[in-house]
mmCIF file of C-alpha atoms (C1' of nucleotides) in Angstrom:
data_model
loop_
_atom_site.group_PDB
_atom_site.id
_atom_site.type_symbol
_atom_site.label_atom_id
_atom_site.label_comp_id
_atom_site.label_asym_id
_atom_site.label_seq_id
_atom_site.Cartn_x
_atom_site.Cartn_y
_atom_site.Cartn_z
ATOM 1 C CA MET A 5 11.087 5.531 17.182
ATOM 2 C CA SER A 6 10.008 8.499 15.103
ATOM 3 C CA SER A 7 6.759 10.264 14.871
ATOM 4 C CA ALA A 8 3.503 8.454 13.935
ATOM 5 C CA TYR A 9 3.588 9.936 10.629
ATOM 6 C CA HIS A 10 6.735 7.979 9.702
ATOM 7 C CA GLN A 11 4.954 4.708 10.923
ATOM 8 C CA GLN A 12 1.969 5.592 8.590
ATOM 9 C CA ILE A 13 4.240 5.927 5.638
ATOM 10 C CA TRP A 14 6.356 3.069 6.475
ATOM 11 C CA HIS A 15 3.230 0.820 6.526
ATOM 12 C CA THR A 16 1.958 2.285 3.300
ATOM 13 C CA VAL A 17 5.232 1.805 1.408
ATOM 14 C CA LEU A 18 5.128 -1.950 2.527
ATOM 15 C CA GLN A 19 1.831 -2.219 0.578
ATOM 16 C CA ILE A 20 3.298 -1.450 -2.855
ATOM 17 C CA PRO A 21 3.337 -4.868 -4.646
ATOM 18 C CA LEU A 22 6.487 -6.133 -6.264
ATOM 19 C CA GLY A 23 6.783 -4.972 -9.892
ATOM 20 C CA LYS A 24 4.703 -1.751 -9.250
ATOM 21 C CA VAL A 25 5.769 1.788 -8.472
ATOM 22 C CA ALA A 26 3.862 4.636 -6.562
ATOM 23 C CA SER A 27 4.621 8.503 -6.245
ATOM 24 C CA TYR A 28 5.432 10.211 -3.146
ATOM 25 C CA GLY A 29 2.103 12.149 -3.260
ATOM 26 C CA GLN A 30 0.206 8.760 -3.612
ATOM 27 C CA ILE A 31 1.845 7.395 -0.718
ATOM 28 C CA ALA A 32 1.030 10.364 1.412
ATOM 29 C CA ASP A 33 -2.483 10.274 0.388
ATOM 30 C CA LEU A 34 -2.931 6.605 1.121
ATOM 31 C CA ALA A 35 -1.323 7.032 4.531
ATOM 32 C CA GLY A 36 -3.887 9.727 5.271
ATOM 33 C CA LEU A 37 -1.495 12.635 4.802
ATOM 34 C CA PRO A 38 -2.860 14.416 1.796
ATOM 35 C CA GLY A 39 -0.417 17.017 0.350
ATOM 36 C CA ARG A 40 2.467 15.906 2.277
ATOM 37 C CA ALA A 41 4.575 14.218 -0.305
ATOM 38 C CA ARG A 42 7.703 15.763 1.077
ATOM 39 C CA LEU A 43 7.192 14.202 4.317
ATOM 40 C CA VAL A 44 7.358 10.852 2.437
ATOM 41 C CA GLY A 45 10.780 11.607 1.186
ATOM 42 C CA LYS A 46 11.912 12.659 4.586
ATOM 43 C CA ALA A 47 10.762 9.460 6.075
ATOM 44 C CA LEU A 48 12.330 7.397 3.383
ATOM 45 C CA THR A 49 15.622 9.259 4.351
ATOM 46 C CA LEU A 50 15.220 8.167 7.937
ATOM 47 C CA TYR A 51 14.715 4.505 6.761
ATOM 48 C CA GLN A 52 17.427 4.269 3.936
ATOM 49 C CA GLY A 53 19.197 1.282 4.238
ATOM 50 C CA SER A 54 16.415 -0.787 5.585
ATOM 51 C CA PRO A 55 16.214 -3.895 3.437
ATOM 52 C CA GLN A 56 12.552 -4.587 4.529
ATOM 53 C CA LEU A 57 11.324 -1.352 2.924
ATOM 54 C CA PRO A 58 10.768 -1.196 -0.629
ATOM 55 C CA TRP A 59 11.944 2.296 -1.041
ATOM 56 C CA HIS A 60 12.781 1.834 -4.722
ATOM 57 C CA ARG A 61 9.160 1.586 -5.677
ATOM 58 C CA VAL A 62 8.461 5.159 -4.697
ATOM 59 C CA LEU A 63 9.309 7.993 -7.265
ATOM 60 C CA ARG A 64 7.988 11.256 -8.552
ATOM 61 C CA SER A 65 4.533 11.827 -9.833
ATOM 62 C CA ASP A 66 5.794 12.118 -13.388
ATOM 63 C CA GLY A 67 7.452 8.642 -13.049
ATOM 64 C CA SER A 68 11.067 9.850 -12.739
ATOM 65 C CA LEU A 69 13.433 9.049 -10.129
ATOM 66 C CA ALA A 70 13.817 11.613 -7.314
ATOM 67 C CA PHE A 71 17.770 11.469 -7.484
ATOM 68 C CA CYS A 72 19.933 13.058 -9.996
ATOM 69 C CA THR A 73 20.590 11.128 -13.100
ATOM 70 C CA GLY A 74 23.744 9.216 -12.665
ATOM 71 C CA SER A 75 24.043 9.349 -8.975
ATOM 72 C CA ALA A 76 24.675 6.090 -7.112
ATOM 73 C CA GLN A 77 21.176 6.271 -5.542
ATOM 74 C CA ALA A 78 19.563 6.677 -8.872
ATOM 75 C CA LEU A 79 21.636 3.814 -10.452
ATOM 76 C CA GLU A 80 20.715 1.462 -7.540
ATOM 77 C CA GLN A 81 17.069 2.327 -7.487
ATOM 78 C CA ARG A 82 16.902 1.759 -11.395
ATOM 79 C CA GLN A 83 18.767 -1.543 -11.118
ATOM 80 C CA LEU A 84 16.355 -2.883 -8.155
ATOM 81 C CA LEU A 85 13.401 -1.823 -10.330
ATOM 82 C CA LEU A 86 14.640 -3.477 -13.538
ATOM 83 C CA ALA A 87 15.271 -6.610 -11.274
ATOM 84 C CA GLU A 88 11.595 -6.649 -10.653
ATOM 85 C CA GLY A 89 10.631 -6.233 -14.268
ATOM 86 C CA VAL A 90 9.805 -2.559 -14.201
ATOM 87 C CA HIS A 91 10.984 -0.969 -17.514
ATOM 88 C CA PHE A 92 11.842 2.545 -18.369
ATOM 89 C CA THR A 93 11.404 4.946 -21.163
ATOM 90 C CA GLY A 94 14.216 7.171 -21.028
ATOM 91 C CA ARG A 95 14.468 8.506 -17.275
ATOM 92 C CA LYS A 96 10.991 7.641 -16.382
ATOM 93 C CA VAL A 97 9.150 4.363 -15.730
ATOM 94 C CA CYS A 98 6.514 3.163 -18.147
ATOM 95 C CA PRO A 99 3.251 4.390 -16.652
ATOM 96 C CA GLN A 100 1.793 0.767 -16.889
ATOM 97 C CA TYR A 101 3.755 -0.108 -13.818
ATOM 98 C CA ARG A 102 2.126 2.419 -11.539
ATOM 99 C CA TRP A 103 0.327 0.886 -8.598
ATOM 100 C CA GLN A 104 -3.374 1.213 -8.716
ATOM 101 C CA PRO A 105 -4.590 -0.212 -5.397
ATOM 102 C CA ASP A 106 -7.988 -1.788 -5.263
ATOM 103 C CA LEU A 107 -9.996 0.137 -2.631
ATOM 104 C CA ALA A 108 -11.392 -2.891 -1.072
ATOM 105 C CA THR A 109 -7.917 -4.381 -0.693
ATOM 106 C CA LEU A 110 -6.683 -1.311 0.868
ATOM 107 C CA LEU A 111 -9.436 -1.081 3.321
ATOM 108 C CA PHE A 112 -8.785 -4.631 4.259
ATOM 109 C CA GLN A 113 -5.039 -4.187 4.722
ATOM 110 C CA LEU A 114 -5.179 -0.720 6.543
ATOM 111 C CA ARG A 115 -7.781 -1.871 8.902
ATOM 112 C CA TYR A 116 -6.556 -2.096 12.584
ATOM 113 C "C1'" DA B 26 8.656 33.118 16.944
ATOM 114 C "C1'" DC B 27 11.441 32.974 12.430
ATOM 115 C "C1'" DT B 28 14.144 31.265 8.755
ATOM 116 C "C1'" DA B 29 15.918 27.574 5.762
ATOM 117 C "C1'" DT B 30 15.565 23.234 3.934
ATOM 118 C "C1'" DG B 31 13.871 19.244 1.519
ATOM 119 C "C1'" DA B 32 13.954 11.697 -2.062
ATOM 120 C "C1'" DC B 33 7.223 16.689 -3.785
ATOM 121 C "C1'" DT B 34 3.137 18.434 -6.823
ATOM 122 C "C1'" DG B 35 0.124 20.711 -10.153
ATOM 123 C "C1'" DA B 36 -0.507 24.603 -12.958
ATOM 124 C "C1'" DT B 37 1.250 27.980 -15.874
ATOM 125 C "C1'" DT B 38 4.138 29.807 -19.387
ATOM 126 C "C1'" DT C 5 10.199 19.306 -22.981
ATOM 127 C "C1'" DA C 6 11.674 22.616 -19.522
ATOM 128 C "C1'" DA C 7 11.806 26.360 -16.337
ATOM 129 C "C1'" DT C 8 9.126 29.013 -12.774
ATOM 130 C "C1'" DC C 9 5.863 29.504 -9.134
ATOM 131 C "C1'" DA C 10 3.299 28.952 -5.326
ATOM 132 C "C1'" DG C 11 1.456 25.606 -1.989
ATOM 133 C "C1'" DC C 12 2.833 22.078 1.107
ATOM 134 C "C1'" DC C 13 4.613 21.346 6.409
ATOM 135 C "C1'" DA C 14 7.701 18.454 9.738
ATOM 136 C "C1'" DT C 15 12.351 19.516 11.464
ATOM 137 C "C1'" DA C 16 16.375 21.687 12.757
ATOM 138 C "C1'" DG C 17 18.914 25.699 14.338
#
DNA sequence: ACTATGACTGATT
DNA sequence: TAATCAGCCATAG
């Protein structure tokens, strides 16, 4: 297994509801790792290919995908999101689909 | 210990 | 809208 950081990130990404998206920085914050958005990307790289992890619901803070437009990864991510009903405006997802976690729910789900 | 490298961000220009 | 910059920090060599 990897470091505890990756476990935290994994767990947090799992909380993103279907049809919603979150940014790398947002995941980092919720995972208790403020300012470490890049670490989230790193963690997702390690777990890429894992069907249990909704990696496609994670994107940049401005709503754009982290991959080069036209790349296989970008196309796949876009397709997965469209399949969940997440719509795009150009290369960005519509802001209405951003995950806005309820604090109480989070505290309940993240308790140990 | 040092350098380079990211699936990043926010502010500035 | 787009480019630049400075922070960010775990990892790898």
